[in-house]
């Protein structure tokens, strides 16, 4: 299938061999995002790790300071007083009754699931449904916790999960094209800082091998990773 005329026109604005500064890349990305909807700004980071080894499996969460631009519907599976806590924090759906709705009706109108440790034996029954979709509560991502209020607030505020794939690449959204450039820069550098801090001790040699930006329907731009990491360091 050939690329569209719109994509080809956008690609002509991008110098494929050039390493872009963050601000310059985002300004150009806004020009190349010509779809009729508010495209998502995607970041891909190529890391010098071997995900086949558990000790090099980079994974974590980070709260983007200006959100993802996406409304996140949160389901909290818990019992007792924690239900009230979750509702007060702004959870969209609360209670164990939703398990049956998921199992029998295939209901999945949510983007995140939080569960307290005491109900995980029951929630484990949803593994086949939630697992493949990356929705299974996990202590490593802060979604299996007794502090449901904090988890809900962070998810609503723009907390995202990053996880290296089998090719050593992390691929996550950092906002919408409509977001102001300085806020997108802030989101991107916050993500980069979190990934850099998550460098495994077993990783030898160059860790960040490439950082790329693209909009949902637009061409990719390669960042100058040395300058980007310097910008991250300057924030500390």
Coordinates of C-alpha atoms in Angstrom, one line a residue:
X1 CA 0.0 0.0 0.0
X2 CA 1.5 3.4 -1.1
X3 CA 1.8 6.4 1.2
X4 CA -0.7 9.2 0.8
X5 CA 0.0 12.5 -1.0
X6 CA -0.5 14.2 2.4
X7 CA 2.2 12.0 4.0
X8 CA 4.6 12.5 1.1
X9 CA 4.1 16.3 1.2
X10 CA 4.8 16.3 5.0
X11 CA 7.9 14.1 4.5
X12 CA 9.4 16.7 2.1
X13 CA 9.7 19.1 5.1
X14 CA 11.8 16.6 7.0
X15 CA 15.6 16.1 6.4
X16 CA 16.1 12.4 6.9
X17 CA 19.8 12.7 7.8
X18 CA 19.4 15.6 10.2
X19 CA 19.6 15.4 14.0
X20 CA 17.0 17.9 15.3
X21 CA 17.0 19.9 18.5
X22 CA 13.9 19.1 20.7
X23 CA 12.1 22.4 20.2
X24 CA 12.9 22.6 16.5
X25 CA 11.6 19.0 16.0
X26 CA 8.4 19.7 17.8
X27 CA 7.7 22.9 15.8
X28 CA 8.3 21.0 12.6
X29 CA 6.2 18.0 13.8
X30 CA 3.3 20.4 14.3
X31 CA 3.6 21.5 10.7
X32 CA 3.7 17.9 9.4
X33 CA 0.6 16.8 11.4
X34 CA -2.1 17.6 8.9
X35 CA -4.7 15.0 9.7
X36 CA -8.3 16.2 10.5
X37 CA -7.9 15.1 14.2
X38 CA -5.7 16.1 17.0
X39 CA -2.7 13.8 16.4
X40 CA -0.7 12.3 19.2
X41 CA 3.0 13.1 19.6
X42 CA 4.8 9.7 19.8
X43 CA 8.3 9.2 21.2
X44 CA 10.4 6.2 20.4
X45 CA 13.7 5.6 22.3
X46 CA 16.2 3.0 21.1
X47 CA 18.1 1.6 24.1
X48 CA 21.3 -0.4 24.3
X49 CA 19.8 -3.2 26.3
X50 CA 19.1 -6.8 25.6
X51 CA 15.5 -7.4 26.8
X52 CA 16.0 -11.2 26.6
X53 CA 17.8 -10.8 30.0
X54 CA 15.4 -10.0 32.8
X55 CA 18.0 -7.7 34.5
X56 CA 17.9 -5.5 31.3
X57 CA 14.1 -5.3 31.0
X58 CA 13.6 -1.5 31.3
X59 CA 10.1 -0.7 32.7
X60 CA 8.4 1.9 34.8
X61 CA 5.9 4.7 35.0
X62 CA 6.2 8.5 34.8
X63 CA 3.7 11.3 35.3
X64 CA 3.8 13.7 32.4
X65 CA 3.5 17.2 33.9
X66 CA 1.1 18.4 31.2
X67 CA -0.8 15.1 30.7
X68 CA -1.2 13.1 27.5
X69 CA -4.2 15.0 26.2
X70 CA -6.3 11.9 26.5
X71 CA -9.1 11.3 28.9
X72 CA -8.3 8.2 31.0
X73 CA -11.1 6.2 32.4
X74 CA -10.0 4.3 35.5
X75 CA -11.6 1.1 36.9
X76 CA -10.7 0.4 40.6
X77 CA -11.3 -3.2 41.8
X78 CA -11.4 -3.2 45.6
X79 CA -13.7 -3.7 48.6
X80 CA -14.8 -1.8 51.7
X81 CA -13.6 1.7 52.6
X82 CA -11.2 1.7 49.7
X83 CA -14.2 2.0 47.3
X84 CA -15.1 5.3 48.9
X85 CA -11.5 6.4 48.6
X86 CA -11.4 5.5 44.9
X87 CA -14.7 7.3 44.2
X88 CA -13.5 10.5 46.0
X89 CA -10.2 10.4 44.0
X90 CA -12.2 10.5 40.8
X91 CA -12.3 6.9 39.6
X92 CA -14.8 6.3 36.8
X93 CA -15.8 2.8 37.9
X94 CA -15.4 1.2 41.3
X95 CA -16.2 -2.2 42.8
X96 CA -15.8 -5.9 42.3
X97 CA -19.1 -6.2 40.5
X98 CA -17.4 -5.0 37.4
X99 CA -15.4 -8.3 37.2
X100 CA -18.6 -10.1 36.1
X101 CA -19.3 -7.4 33.6
X102 CA -15.9 -7.9 32.1
X103 CA -16.0 -11.7 32.1
X104 CA -19.6 -12.2 30.8
X105 CA -20.1 -9.1 28.6
X106 CA -16.6 -8.5 27.5
X107 CA -16.9 -4.9 28.8
X108 CA -13.7 -2.9 28.4
X109 CA -14.7 0.7 28.5
X110 CA -11.7 1.9 30.5
X111 CA -8.0 2.6 29.9
X112 CA -6.5 1.7 33.3
X113 CA -7.2 -0.7 36.1
X114 CA -6.2 -0.3 39.7
X115 CA -6.6 -3.1 42.3
X116 CA -5.7 -3.4 46.0
X117 CA -3.5 -6.4 46.9
X118 CA -6.2 -8.1 49.0
X119 CA -8.4 -8.7 45.9
X120 CA -5.7 -9.8 43.5
X121 CA -6.5 -13.5 43.9
X122 CA -9.9 -12.7 42.4
X123 CA -8.6 -10.2 39.9
X124 CA -6.2 -12.8 38.7
X125 CA -9.2 -14.5 37.0
X126 CA -9.2 -11.6 34.5
X127 CA -5.6 -12.3 33.4
X128 CA -6.5 -13.7 30.0
X129 CA -8.6 -10.7 29.2
X130 CA -6.6 -7.9 30.8
X131 CA -3.1 -9.3 30.4
X132 CA -2.8 -9.1 26.5
X133 CA -4.2 -5.5 26.6
X134 CA -1.6 -4.4 29.2
X135 CA -4.3 -3.7 31.7
X136 CA -3.5 -6.2 34.5
X137 CA -2.7 -4.4 37.8
X138 CA 0.9 -4.7 38.7
X139 CA 3.0 -3.3 41.6
X140 CA 5.8 -2.3 39.2
X141 CA 3.5 0.1 37.5
X142 CA 1.8 1.4 40.6
X143 CA -1.6 -0.1 39.7
X144 CA -1.6 -2.8 42.4
X145 CA -1.6 -0.8 45.6
X146 CA -3.5 0.1 48.7
X147 CA -3.0 3.8 48.0
X148 CA -5.8 3.8 45.4
X149 CA -6.4 7.6 45.7
X150 CA -2.8 8.4 44.6
X151 CA -2.9 5.8 41.8
X152 CA -6.2 7.2 40.4
X153 CA -5.0 10.8 40.6
X154 CA -1.7 10.1 38.8
X155 CA -3.5 8.1 36.1
X156 CA -5.9 10.9 35.5
X157 CA -3.1 13.5 35.6
X158 CA -1.2 11.8 32.8
X159 CA 0.8 8.9 34.2
X160 CA 2.1 6.6 31.5
X161 CA 3.8 3.3 31.5
X162 CA 7.0 2.7 29.5
X163 CA 8.4 -0.7 28.7
X164 CA 11.1 -1.8 26.4
X165 CA 10.0 -4.2 23.6
X166 CA 11.9 -7.2 22.3
X167 CA 13.8 -4.9 19.9
X168 CA 15.1 -2.7 22.8
X169 CA 12.7 0.2 21.9
X170 CA 10.4 2.2 24.2
X171 CA 7.4 3.7 22.4
X172 CA 5.1 6.0 24.3
X173 CA 2.9 9.1 23.7
X174 CA 4.0 12.4 25.2
X175 CA 1.0 14.6 24.4
X176 CA -1.2 15.9 21.6
X177 CA 0.0 18.1 18.7
X178 CA -2.3 20.9 19.9
X179 CA -0.4 21.2 23.2
X180 CA 2.0 24.2 23.4
X181 CA 5.5 23.4 22.3
X182 CA 7.1 24.3 25.7
X183 CA 4.7 21.9 27.4
X184 CA 5.5 19.1 24.9
X185 CA 9.2 19.7 25.6
X186 CA 8.6 19.5 29.3
X187 CA 6.7 16.2 28.8
X188 CA 9.3 14.7 26.6
X189 CA 12.3 15.6 28.8
X190 CA 10.4 14.3 31.8
X191 CA 10.0 10.9 30.0
X192 CA 13.7 10.9 28.9
X193 CA 14.8 11.6 32.5
X194 CA 12.7 8.7 33.9
X195 CA 14.1 6.3 31.2
X196 CA 17.7 7.4 31.8
X197 CA 17.3 6.9 35.6
X198 CA 16.0 3.4 34.9
X199 CA 19.2 2.4 33.2
X200 CA 20.0 -1.2 34.3
X201 CA 23.3 -1.8 36.1
X202 CA 23.9 -4.7 33.7
X203 CA 23.7 -2.4 30.7
X204 CA 27.2 -1.8 29.2
X205 CA 28.2 0.8 26.7
X206 CA 25.9 3.4 25.1
X207 CA 22.5 3.3 26.7
X208 CA 20.4 5.8 24.7
X209 CA 21.1 5.0 21.1
X210 CA 18.4 7.1 19.4
X211 CA 15.4 9.2 20.1
X212 CA 12.7 9.7 17.5
X213 CA 9.5 11.8 17.4
X214 CA 6.5 11.5 15.1
X215 CA 2.8 12.4 15.0
X216 CA 0.2 9.7 14.6
X217 CA 0.0 10.1 10.8
X218 CA 3.3 12.0 10.1
X219 CA 6.9 11.2 9.3
X220 CA 9.5 10.6 11.9
X221 CA 12.2 13.0 13.1
X222 CA 15.4 11.9 14.7
X223 CA 16.6 14.0 17.7
X224 CA 20.1 14.9 18.6
X225 CA 20.3 12.5 21.6
X226 CA 23.4 14.1 23.0
X227 CA 21.8 17.5 23.2
X228 CA 18.5 16.0 24.5
X229 CA 20.3 14.2 27.3
X230 CA 22.2 17.4 28.1
X231 CA 18.8 19.2 28.3
X232 CA 17.7 16.5 30.7
X233 CA 20.8 16.9 32.9
X234 CA 20.3 20.7 33.0
X235 CA 16.9 20.2 34.7
X236 CA 18.3 18.4 37.7

